[in-house]
């Protein structure tokens, strides 16, 4: 059962006490008795800002990640594998294998629970129908009727974007089906996915674009000065076309200006 904890701190599979020790409760209901899922992480604002700065939400399918989740489904002997990114009110699937929906509500997200452990452990749910955190989840009671789940957090810039997860519609009570070694393999794959998602932020991209435009403007300015003169009226760089020596000087100056602009 998920609540059992080994004595060693090297244990990778998440237990309820790991979540509590990180400062969160494990009750998925609010005071009015509504199923609301995982509590918000304490770094939620920074997490969302970082996620959105990557401009990965609602983007086209990624062939690399699609191939990777298909491989995961085969390796771990489950029908479904997903790369799930947890947004403010939803979880959106950047990559998916054998799963119809592109997104679900955040309250239903199993993956949102992977964001609540400081040690970034792997959440394993062997039978969702008997697990207090998930037995009333609409994805368990209705819809696809999820039974087994395993998810490793995707950590980018020290915040968790979501998880790479495995889903089965049959329960797997036997610990041998997904043991600590399997959890370690899934977490290693999660690191690969996280690295793939680690792209320059929009701010850095915009800064690079501005620098490129600035360099282009400088190049144009220097080229025009080399051809038409520096605007002081002395005509030192612009000479009649039939003046071979002057033309040579103009061409030489233009080349120098271009070389200077490249170094700027």
PDB file of C-alpha atoms in Angstrom:
ATOM      1  CA  UNK A   1       0.000   0.000   0.000  1.00  0.00           C
ATOM      2  CA  UNK A   2       1.074   3.540  -0.736  1.00  0.00           C
ATOM      3  CA  UNK A   3       1.010   4.567   2.936  1.00  0.00           C
ATOM      4  CA  UNK A   4       3.780   2.182   4.001  1.00  0.00           C
ATOM      5  CA  UNK A   5       7.225   3.685   4.341  1.00  0.00           C
ATOM      6  CA  UNK A   6      10.571   1.931   4.347  1.00  0.00           C
ATOM      7  CA  UNK A   7      13.149   2.938   6.930  1.00  0.00           C
ATOM      8  CA  UNK A   8      15.676   4.085   4.327  1.00  0.00           C
ATOM      9  CA  UNK A   9      15.594   7.683   3.087  1.00  0.00           C
ATOM     10  CA  UNK A  10      16.593   6.379  -0.346  1.00  0.00           C
ATOM     11  CA  UNK A  11      13.031   5.231  -0.953  1.00  0.00           C
ATOM     12  CA  UNK A  12      11.679   6.761  -4.190  1.00  0.00           C
ATOM     13  CA  UNK A  13       7.975   5.849  -4.083  1.00  0.00           C
ATOM     14  CA  UNK A  14       5.890   8.566  -2.449  1.00  0.00           C
ATOM     15  CA  UNK A  15       4.006   7.895   0.789  1.00  0.00           C
ATOM     16  CA  UNK A  16       1.273   9.978   2.416  1.00  0.00           C
ATOM     17  CA  UNK A  17       3.653  11.016   5.187  1.00  0.00           C
ATOM     18  CA  UNK A  18       6.037  12.456   2.572  1.00  0.00           C
ATOM     19  CA  UNK A  19       3.280  14.869   1.567  1.00  0.00           C
ATOM     20  CA  UNK A  20       2.434  15.699   5.184  1.00  0.00           C
ATOM     21  CA  UNK A  21       6.093  16.233   6.027  1.00  0.00           C
ATOM     22  CA  UNK A  22       6.266  18.728   3.154  1.00  0.00           C
ATOM     23  CA  UNK A  23       3.486  20.693   4.844  1.00  0.00           C
ATOM     24  CA  UNK A  24       0.377  19.562   2.941  1.00  0.00           C
ATOM     25  CA  UNK A  25      -2.758  17.646   3.761  1.00  0.00           C
ATOM     26  CA  UNK A  26      -3.923  14.581   1.895  1.00  0.00           C
ATOM     27  CA  UNK A  27      -7.677  15.221   2.048  1.00  0.00           C
ATOM     28  CA  UNK A  28      -8.969  15.902  -1.484  1.00  0.00           C
ATOM     29  CA  UNK A  29     -12.249  17.465  -0.234  1.00  0.00           C
ATOM     30  CA  UNK A  30     -12.961  21.059   0.749  1.00  0.00           C
ATOM     31  CA  UNK A  31     -15.002  22.143   3.758  1.00  0.00           C
ATOM     32  CA  UNK A  32     -18.220  21.846   1.758  1.00  0.00           C
ATOM     33  CA  UNK A  33     -17.473  18.235   0.861  1.00  0.00           C
ATOM     34  CA  UNK A  34     -16.596  18.923  -2.783  1.00  0.00           C
ATOM     35  CA  UNK A  35     -13.802  16.977  -4.444  1.00  0.00           C
ATOM     36  CA  UNK A  36     -11.101  19.592  -5.159  1.00  0.00           C
ATOM     37  CA  UNK A  37      -8.039  17.393  -5.528  1.00  0.00           C
ATOM     38  CA  UNK A  38      -4.521  18.332  -4.507  1.00  0.00           C
ATOM     39  CA  UNK A  39      -3.829  21.495  -2.491  1.00  0.00           C
ATOM     40  CA  UNK A  40      -1.895  24.300  -4.173  1.00  0.00           C
ATOM     41  CA  UNK A  41       1.901  24.228  -3.778  1.00  0.00           C
ATOM     42  CA  UNK A  42       3.361  27.048  -1.700  1.00  0.00           C
ATOM     43  CA  UNK A  43       5.312  28.210  -4.767  1.00  0.00           C
ATOM     44  CA  UNK A  44       2.242  28.183  -7.031  1.00  0.00           C
ATOM     45  CA  UNK A  45       2.643  31.750  -8.346  1.00  0.00           C
ATOM     46  CA  UNK A  46       6.298  31.265  -9.219  1.00  0.00           C
ATOM     47  CA  UNK A  47       5.560  27.812 -10.626  1.00  0.00           C
ATOM     48  CA  UNK A  48       2.876  29.121 -12.985  1.00  0.00           C
ATOM     49  CA  UNK A  49       5.034  32.063 -14.048  1.00  0.00           C
ATOM     50  CA  UNK A  50       7.912  29.728 -14.892  1.00  0.00           C
ATOM     51  CA  UNK A  51       5.659  27.284 -16.740  1.00  0.00           C
ATOM     52  CA  UNK A  52       4.144  30.040 -18.868  1.00  0.00           C
ATOM     53  CA  UNK A  53       7.515  31.627 -19.562  1.00  0.00           C
ATOM     54  CA  UNK A  54       8.473  28.508 -21.496  1.00  0.00           C
ATOM     55  CA  UNK A  55       5.594  29.006 -23.966  1.00  0.00           C
ATOM     56  CA  UNK A  56       4.961  25.255 -24.136  1.00  0.00           C
ATOM     57  CA  UNK A  57       1.260  25.168 -23.210  1.00  0.00           C
ATOM     58  CA  UNK A  58      -1.147  24.617 -26.114  1.00  0.00           C
ATOM     59  CA  UNK A  59       1.664  24.037 -28.580  1.00  0.00           C
ATOM     60  CA  UNK A  60       1.812  21.510 -31.401  1.00  0.00           C
ATOM     61  CA  UNK A  61       2.654  17.869 -30.676  1.00  0.00           C
ATOM     62  CA  UNK A  62       6.306  17.130 -30.023  1.00  0.00           C
ATOM     63  CA  UNK A  63       7.472  14.061 -31.942  1.00  0.00           C
ATOM     64  CA  UNK A  64      10.304  13.441 -29.494  1.00  0.00           C
ATOM     65  CA  UNK A  65       8.033  13.409 -26.448  1.00  0.00           C
ATOM     66  CA  UNK A  66       5.353  11.417 -28.277  1.00  0.00           C
ATOM     67  CA  UNK A  67       7.924   8.754 -29.100  1.00  0.00           C
ATOM     68  CA  UNK A  68       9.168   8.780 -25.532  1.00  0.00           C
ATOM     69  CA  UNK A  69       5.741   8.221 -23.942  1.00  0.00           C
ATOM     70  CA  UNK A  70       5.021   5.433 -26.415  1.00  0.00           C
ATOM     71  CA  UNK A  71       8.293   3.820 -25.339  1.00  0.00           C
ATOM     72  CA  UNK A  72       7.334   4.235 -21.664  1.00  0.00           C
ATOM     73  CA  UNK A  73       4.022   2.470 -22.191  1.00  0.00           C
ATOM     74  CA  UNK A  74       5.883  -0.480 -23.697  1.00  0.00           C
ATOM     75  CA  UNK A  75       8.658  -0.558 -21.108  1.00  0.00           C
ATOM     76  CA  UNK A  76       6.331  -0.420 -18.105  1.00  0.00           C
ATOM     77  CA  UNK A  77       3.577  -2.603 -19.621  1.00  0.00           C
ATOM     78  CA  UNK A  78       0.721  -0.100 -19.346  1.00  0.00           C
ATOM     79  CA  UNK A  79      -1.694   1.093 -22.027  1.00  0.00           C
ATOM     80  CA  UNK A  80      -1.328   4.844 -21.384  1.00  0.00           C
ATOM     81  CA  UNK A  81       1.583   7.223 -20.853  1.00  0.00           C
ATOM     82  CA  UNK A  82       1.396  11.015 -20.718  1.00  0.00           C
ATOM     83  CA  UNK A  83       3.446  14.159 -20.243  1.00  0.00           C
ATOM     84  CA  UNK A  84       1.084  16.261 -18.158  1.00  0.00           C
ATOM     85  CA  UNK A  85       1.612  19.976 -17.439  1.00  0.00           C
ATOM     86  CA  UNK A  86      -0.469  21.353 -14.573  1.00  0.00           C
ATOM     87  CA  UNK A  87      -1.851  24.799 -15.374  1.00  0.00           C
ATOM     88  CA  UNK A  88      -3.924  27.039 -13.095  1.00  0.00           C
ATOM     89  CA  UNK A  89      -7.276  25.323 -13.683  1.00  0.00           C
ATOM     90  CA  UNK A  90      -6.394  22.300 -15.811  1.00  0.00           C
ATOM     91  CA  UNK A  91      -3.790  19.742 -16.663  1.00  0.00           C
ATOM     92  CA  UNK A  92      -2.776  19.755 -20.305  1.00  0.00           C
ATOM     93  CA  UNK A  93      -1.053  16.879 -22.053  1.00  0.00           C
ATOM     94  CA  UNK A  94       2.009  17.900 -24.030  1.00  0.00           C
ATOM     95  CA  UNK A  95       2.481  14.293 -25.123  1.00  0.00           C
ATOM     96  CA  UNK A  96       0.164  11.303 -24.878  1.00  0.00           C
ATOM     97  CA  UNK A  97      -0.055   7.668 -25.861  1.00  0.00           C
ATOM     98  CA  UNK A  98      -3.437   5.925 -26.085  1.00  0.00           C
ATOM     99  CA  UNK A  99      -5.371   8.676 -24.302  1.00  0.00           C
ATOM    100  CA  UNK A 100      -8.147  10.570 -26.034  1.00  0.00           C
ATOM    101  CA  UNK A 101      -8.448  13.798 -24.037  1.00  0.00           C
ATOM    102  CA  UNK A 102      -6.036  16.688 -24.514  1.00  0.00           C
ATOM    103  CA  UNK A 103      -6.661  18.034 -21.012  1.00  0.00           C
ATOM    104  CA  UNK A 104      -8.708  17.540 -17.843  1.00  0.00           C
ATOM    105  CA  UNK A 105      -9.654  19.752 -14.936  1.00  0.00           C
ATOM    106  CA  UNK A 106      -6.967  20.360 -12.344  1.00  0.00           C
ATOM    107  CA  UNK A 107      -9.144  18.971  -9.528  1.00  0.00           C
ATOM    108  CA  UNK A 108      -9.094  15.572 -11.252  1.00  0.00           C
ATOM    109  CA  UNK A 109      -5.339  15.636 -11.770  1.00  0.00           C
ATOM    110  CA  UNK A 110      -3.357  12.795 -10.222  1.00  0.00           C
ATOM    111  CA  UNK A 111      -0.232  14.582 -11.435  1.00  0.00           C
ATOM    112  CA  UNK A 112      -0.945  17.641  -9.264  1.00  0.00           C
ATOM    113  CA  UNK A 113      -0.151  15.516  -6.197  1.00  0.00           C
ATOM    114  CA  UNK A 114       3.393  14.915  -7.465  1.00  0.00           C
ATOM    115  CA  UNK A 115       4.107  18.633  -6.919  1.00  0.00           C
ATOM    116  CA  UNK A 116       3.661  18.355  -3.142  1.00  0.00           C
ATOM    117  CA  UNK A 117       6.728  16.382  -2.120  1.00  0.00           C
ATOM    118  CA  UNK A 118       9.926  18.280  -1.419  1.00  0.00           C
ATOM    119  CA  UNK A 119      11.950  15.164  -2.242  1.00  0.00           C
ATOM    120  CA  UNK A 120      10.410  14.885  -5.745  1.00  0.00           C
ATOM    121  CA  UNK A 121       9.362  11.276  -5.255  1.00  0.00           C
ATOM    122  CA  UNK A 122       7.273   9.117  -7.575  1.00  0.00           C
ATOM    123  CA  UNK A 123       3.564   8.842  -6.831  1.00  0.00           C
ATOM    124  CA  UNK A 124       2.226   5.298  -7.192  1.00  0.00           C
ATOM    125  CA  UNK A 125      -1.478   4.440  -6.897  1.00  0.00           C
ATOM    126  CA  UNK A 126      -1.998   0.691  -7.190  1.00  0.00           C
ATOM    127  CA  UNK A 127      -5.790   0.662  -6.910  1.00  0.00           C
ATOM    128  CA  UNK A 128      -7.455   4.062  -7.143  1.00  0.00           C
ATOM    129  CA  UNK A 129     -10.824   2.645  -6.053  1.00  0.00           C
ATOM    130  CA  UNK A 130      -9.477   1.932  -2.561  1.00  0.00           C
ATOM    131  CA  UNK A 131      -7.215   4.985  -2.195  1.00  0.00           C
ATOM    132  CA  UNK A 132      -8.706   7.752  -0.045  1.00  0.00           C
ATOM    133  CA  UNK A 133      -7.164  10.495  -2.175  1.00  0.00           C
ATOM    134  CA  UNK A 134      -8.487   9.151  -5.474  1.00  0.00           C
ATOM    135  CA  UNK A 135     -11.479   6.847  -5.022  1.00  0.00           C
ATOM    136  CA  UNK A 136     -13.897   9.769  -5.516  1.00  0.00           C
ATOM    137  CA  UNK A 137     -11.960  11.296  -8.394  1.00  0.00           C
ATOM    138  CA  UNK A 138     -14.172  11.629 -11.509  1.00  0.00           C
ATOM    139  CA  UNK A 139     -11.429   9.982 -13.596  1.00  0.00           C
ATOM    140  CA  UNK A 140     -11.842   6.945 -11.349  1.00  0.00           C
ATOM    141  CA  UNK A 141     -15.593   6.890 -10.830  1.00  0.00           C
ATOM    142  CA  UNK A 142     -16.491   7.976 -14.371  1.00  0.00           C
ATOM    143  CA  UNK A 143     -14.721   8.647 -17.657  1.00  0.00           C
ATOM    144  CA  UNK A 144     -11.713   6.422 -18.272  1.00  0.00           C
ATOM    145  CA  UNK A 145     -11.985   4.687 -14.852  1.00  0.00           C
ATOM    146  CA  UNK A 146      -8.317   4.861 -13.949  1.00  0.00           C
ATOM    147  CA  UNK A 147      -7.131   2.162 -11.571  1.00  0.00           C
ATOM    148  CA  UNK A 148      -3.312   2.234 -11.622  1.00  0.00           C
ATOM    149  CA  UNK A 149      -1.190   5.386 -11.790  1.00  0.00           C
ATOM    150  CA  UNK A 150       2.515   6.168 -11.479  1.00  0.00           C
ATOM    151  CA  UNK A 151       3.870   9.673 -11.976  1.00  0.00           C
ATOM    152  CA  UNK A 152       7.334  11.230 -11.681  1.00  0.00           C
ATOM    153  CA  UNK A 153       7.579  15.019 -11.307  1.00  0.00           C
ATOM    154  CA  UNK A 154       8.940  17.200 -14.098  1.00  0.00           C
ATOM    155  CA  UNK A 155      11.270  19.688 -12.414  1.00  0.00           C
ATOM    156  CA  UNK A 156      12.278  22.737 -14.450  1.00  0.00           C
ATOM    157  CA  UNK A 157      14.042  25.741 -12.907  1.00  0.00           C
ATOM    158  CA  UNK A 158      13.417  24.281  -9.425  1.00  0.00           C
ATOM    159  CA  UNK A 159       9.627  24.121  -9.812  1.00  0.00           C
ATOM    160  CA  UNK A 160       7.406  21.208 -10.827  1.00  0.00           C
ATOM    161  CA  UNK A 161       5.545  21.609 -14.109  1.00  0.00           C
ATOM    162  CA  UNK A 162       3.620  18.348 -13.810  1.00  0.00           C
ATOM    163  CA  UNK A 163       4.653  14.767 -14.375  1.00  0.00           C
ATOM    164  CA  UNK A 164       5.355  12.010 -16.817  1.00  0.00           C
ATOM    165  CA  UNK A 165       2.835   9.382 -15.851  1.00  0.00           C
ATOM    166  CA  UNK A 166       1.702   5.838 -16.515  1.00  0.00           C
ATOM    167  CA  UNK A 167      -1.957   4.788 -16.410  1.00  0.00           C
ATOM    168  CA  UNK A 168      -3.725   1.448 -16.455  1.00  0.00           C
ATOM    169  CA  UNK A 169      -7.402   0.593 -16.281  1.00  0.00           C
ATOM    170  CA  UNK A 170      -6.613  -2.466 -14.181  1.00  0.00           C
ATOM    171  CA  UNK A 171      -5.336  -2.375 -10.628  1.00  0.00           C
ATOM    172  CA  UNK A 172      -1.864  -3.691  -9.808  1.00  0.00           C
ATOM    173  CA  UNK A 173      -1.718  -4.607  -6.140  1.00  0.00           C
ATOM    174  CA  UNK A 174       1.490  -6.612  -6.440  1.00  0.00           C
ATOM    175  CA  UNK A 175       4.477  -4.392  -5.515  1.00  0.00           C
ATOM    176  CA  UNK A 176       6.564  -6.293  -8.040  1.00  0.00           C
ATOM    177  CA  UNK A 177       4.568  -4.749 -10.897  1.00  0.00           C
ATOM    178  CA  UNK A 178       6.050  -1.285 -10.224  1.00  0.00           C
ATOM    179  CA  UNK A 179       8.762  -1.431  -7.599  1.00  0.00           C
ATOM    180  CA  UNK A 180      11.459   0.960  -6.421  1.00  0.00           C
ATOM    181  CA  UNK A 181      13.667   0.080  -9.385  1.00  0.00           C
ATOM    182  CA  UNK A 182      10.846   0.900 -11.799  1.00  0.00           C
ATOM    183  CA  UNK A 183      10.234   4.168  -9.946  1.00  0.00           C
ATOM    184  CA  UNK A 184      13.916   5.047 -10.358  1.00  0.00           C
ATOM    185  CA  UNK A 185      13.704   4.377 -14.089  1.00  0.00           C
ATOM    186  CA  UNK A 186      10.605   6.558 -14.459  1.00  0.00           C
ATOM    187  CA  UNK A 187      12.240   9.366 -12.495  1.00  0.00           C
ATOM    188  CA  UNK A 188      15.294   9.167 -14.765  1.00  0.00           C
ATOM    189  CA  UNK A 189      13.027   9.494 -17.792  1.00  0.00           C
ATOM    190  CA  UNK A 190      11.344  12.462 -16.105  1.00  0.00           C
ATOM    191  CA  UNK A 191      14.725  14.185 -15.950  1.00  0.00           C
ATOM    192  CA  UNK A 192      15.106  13.720 -19.704  1.00  0.00           C
ATOM    193  CA  UNK A 193      11.674  15.243 -20.310  1.00  0.00           C
ATOM    194  CA  UNK A 194      12.469  18.125 -17.963  1.00  0.00           C
ATOM    195  CA  UNK A 195      15.655  18.862 -19.887  1.00  0.00           C
ATOM    196  CA  UNK A 196      13.646  18.838 -23.107  1.00  0.00           C
ATOM    197  CA  UNK A 197      11.240  21.380 -21.635  1.00  0.00           C
ATOM    198  CA  UNK A 198      14.102  23.542 -20.397  1.00  0.00           C
ATOM    199  CA  UNK A 199      13.985  26.177 -23.125  1.00  0.00           C
ATOM    200  CA  UNK A 200      15.033  29.825 -22.936  1.00  0.00           C
ATOM    201  CA  UNK A 201      12.317  31.969 -21.430  1.00  0.00           C
ATOM    202  CA  UNK A 202      10.430  34.460 -23.561  1.00  0.00           C
ATOM    203  CA  UNK A 203      12.327  37.338 -21.929  1.00  0.00           C
ATOM    204  CA  UNK A 204      15.681  35.880 -22.949  1.00  0.00           C
ATOM    205  CA  UNK A 205      14.361  35.116 -26.431  1.00  0.00           C
ATOM    206  CA  UNK A 206      13.053  38.662 -26.833  1.00  0.00           C
ATOM    207  CA  UNK A 207      16.367  40.104 -25.653  1.00  0.00           C
ATOM    208  CA  UNK A 208      18.243  38.031 -28.220  1.00  0.00           C
ATOM    209  CA  UNK A 209      15.824  39.129 -30.945  1.00  0.00           C
ATOM    210  CA  UNK A 210      16.295  42.791 -30.044  1.00  0.00           C
ATOM    211  CA  UNK A 211      20.079  42.368 -30.141  1.00  0.00           C
ATOM    212  CA  UNK A 212      19.813  40.800 -33.591  1.00  0.00           C
ATOM    213  CA  UNK A 213      17.701  43.679 -34.903  1.00  0.00           C
ATOM    214  CA  UNK A 214      20.087  46.212 -33.377  1.00  0.00           C
ATOM    215  CA  UNK A 215      23.042  44.572 -35.094  1.00  0.00           C
ATOM    216  CA  UNK A 216      21.174  44.672 -38.395  1.00  0.00           C
ATOM    217  CA  UNK A 217      20.403  48.372 -38.011  1.00  0.00           C
ATOM    218  CA  UNK A 218      24.032  49.160 -37.211  1.00  0.00           C
ATOM    219  CA  UNK A 219      25.176  47.194 -40.239  1.00  0.00           C
ATOM    220  CA  UNK A 220      22.796  49.126 -42.481  1.00  0.00           C
ATOM    221  CA  UNK A 221      23.824  52.482 -41.023  1.00  0.00           C
ATOM    222  CA  UNK A 222      27.524  51.798 -41.508  1.00  0.00           C
ATOM    223  CA  UNK A 223      26.935  50.551 -45.036  1.00  0.00           C
ATOM    224  CA  UNK A 224      24.999  53.695 -45.976  1.00  0.00           C
ATOM    225  CA  UNK A 225      27.642  55.939 -44.457  1.00  0.00           C
ATOM    226  CA  UNK A 226      30.283  54.128 -46.443  1.00  0.00           C
ATOM    227  CA  UNK A 227      28.385  54.692 -49.697  1.00  0.00           C
ATOM    228  CA  UNK A 228      26.895  58.199 -49.241  1.00  0.00           C
ATOM    229  CA  UNK A 229      29.262  59.846 -46.787  1.00  0.00           C
ATOM    230  CA  UNK A 230      29.055  60.691 -43.125  1.00  0.00           C
ATOM    231  CA  UNK A 231      26.666  63.632 -43.521  1.00  0.00           C
ATOM    232  CA  UNK A 232      29.261  66.344 -42.751  1.00  0.00           C
ATOM    233  CA  UNK A 233      29.301  67.565 -46.326  1.00  0.00           C
ATOM    234  CA  UNK A 234      32.976  66.930 -46.893  1.00  0.00           C
ATOM    235  CA  UNK A 235      32.304  64.012 -49.235  1.00  0.00           C
ATOM    236  CA  UNK A 236      35.396  62.282 -47.957  1.00  0.00           C
ATOM    237  CA  UNK A 237      33.878  58.825 -48.455  1.00  0.00           C
ATOM    238  CA  UNK A 238      31.834  59.542 -51.590  1.00  0.00           C
ATOM    239  CA  UNK A 239      33.569  60.335 -54.863  1.00  0.00           C
ATOM    240  CA  UNK A 240      32.524  60.448 -58.507  1.00  0.00           C
ATOM    241  CA  UNK A 241      32.063  57.079 -60.146  1.00  0.00           C
ATOM    242  CA  UNK A 242      34.787  57.764 -62.697  1.00  0.00           C
ATOM    243  CA  UNK A 243      37.365  58.451 -60.004  1.00  0.00           C
ATOM    244  CA  UNK A 244      38.975  55.018 -59.725  1.00  0.00           C
ATOM    245  CA  UNK A 245      41.072  55.908 -56.670  1.00  0.00           C
ATOM    246  CA  UNK A 246      38.077  57.396 -54.881  1.00  0.00           C
ATOM    247  CA  UNK A 247      35.891  54.432 -55.724  1.00  0.00           C
ATOM    248  CA  UNK A 248      38.500  52.091 -54.334  1.00  0.00           C
ATOM    249  CA  UNK A 249      38.670  54.105 -51.123  1.00  0.00           C
ATOM    250  CA  UNK A 250      34.873  54.051 -50.818  1.00  0.00           C
ATOM    251  CA  UNK A 251      34.720  50.279 -51.279  1.00  0.00           C
ATOM    252  CA  UNK A 252      37.516  49.791 -48.767  1.00  0.00           C
ATOM    253  CA  UNK A 253      35.763  51.999 -46.212  1.00  0.00           C
ATOM    254  CA  UNK A 254      32.483  50.157 -46.748  1.00  0.00           C
ATOM    255  CA  UNK A 255      34.164  46.820 -46.074  1.00  0.00           C
ATOM    256  CA  UNK A 256      35.742  48.239 -42.923  1.00  0.00           C
ATOM    257  CA  UNK A 257      32.365  49.525 -41.758  1.00  0.00           C
ATOM    258  CA  UNK A 258      30.792  46.143 -42.321  1.00  0.00           C
ATOM    259  CA  UNK A 259      33.555  44.429 -40.367  1.00  0.00           C
ATOM    260  CA  UNK A 260      33.121  46.956 -37.570  1.00  0.00           C
ATOM    261  CA  UNK A 261      29.360  46.364 -37.489  1.00  0.00           C
ATOM    262  CA  UNK A 262      29.869  42.630 -37.157  1.00  0.00           C
ATOM    263  CA  UNK A 263      32.048  43.195 -34.101  1.00  0.00           C
ATOM    264  CA  UNK A 264      29.520  45.539 -32.440  1.00  0.00           C
TER     265      UNK A 264
END
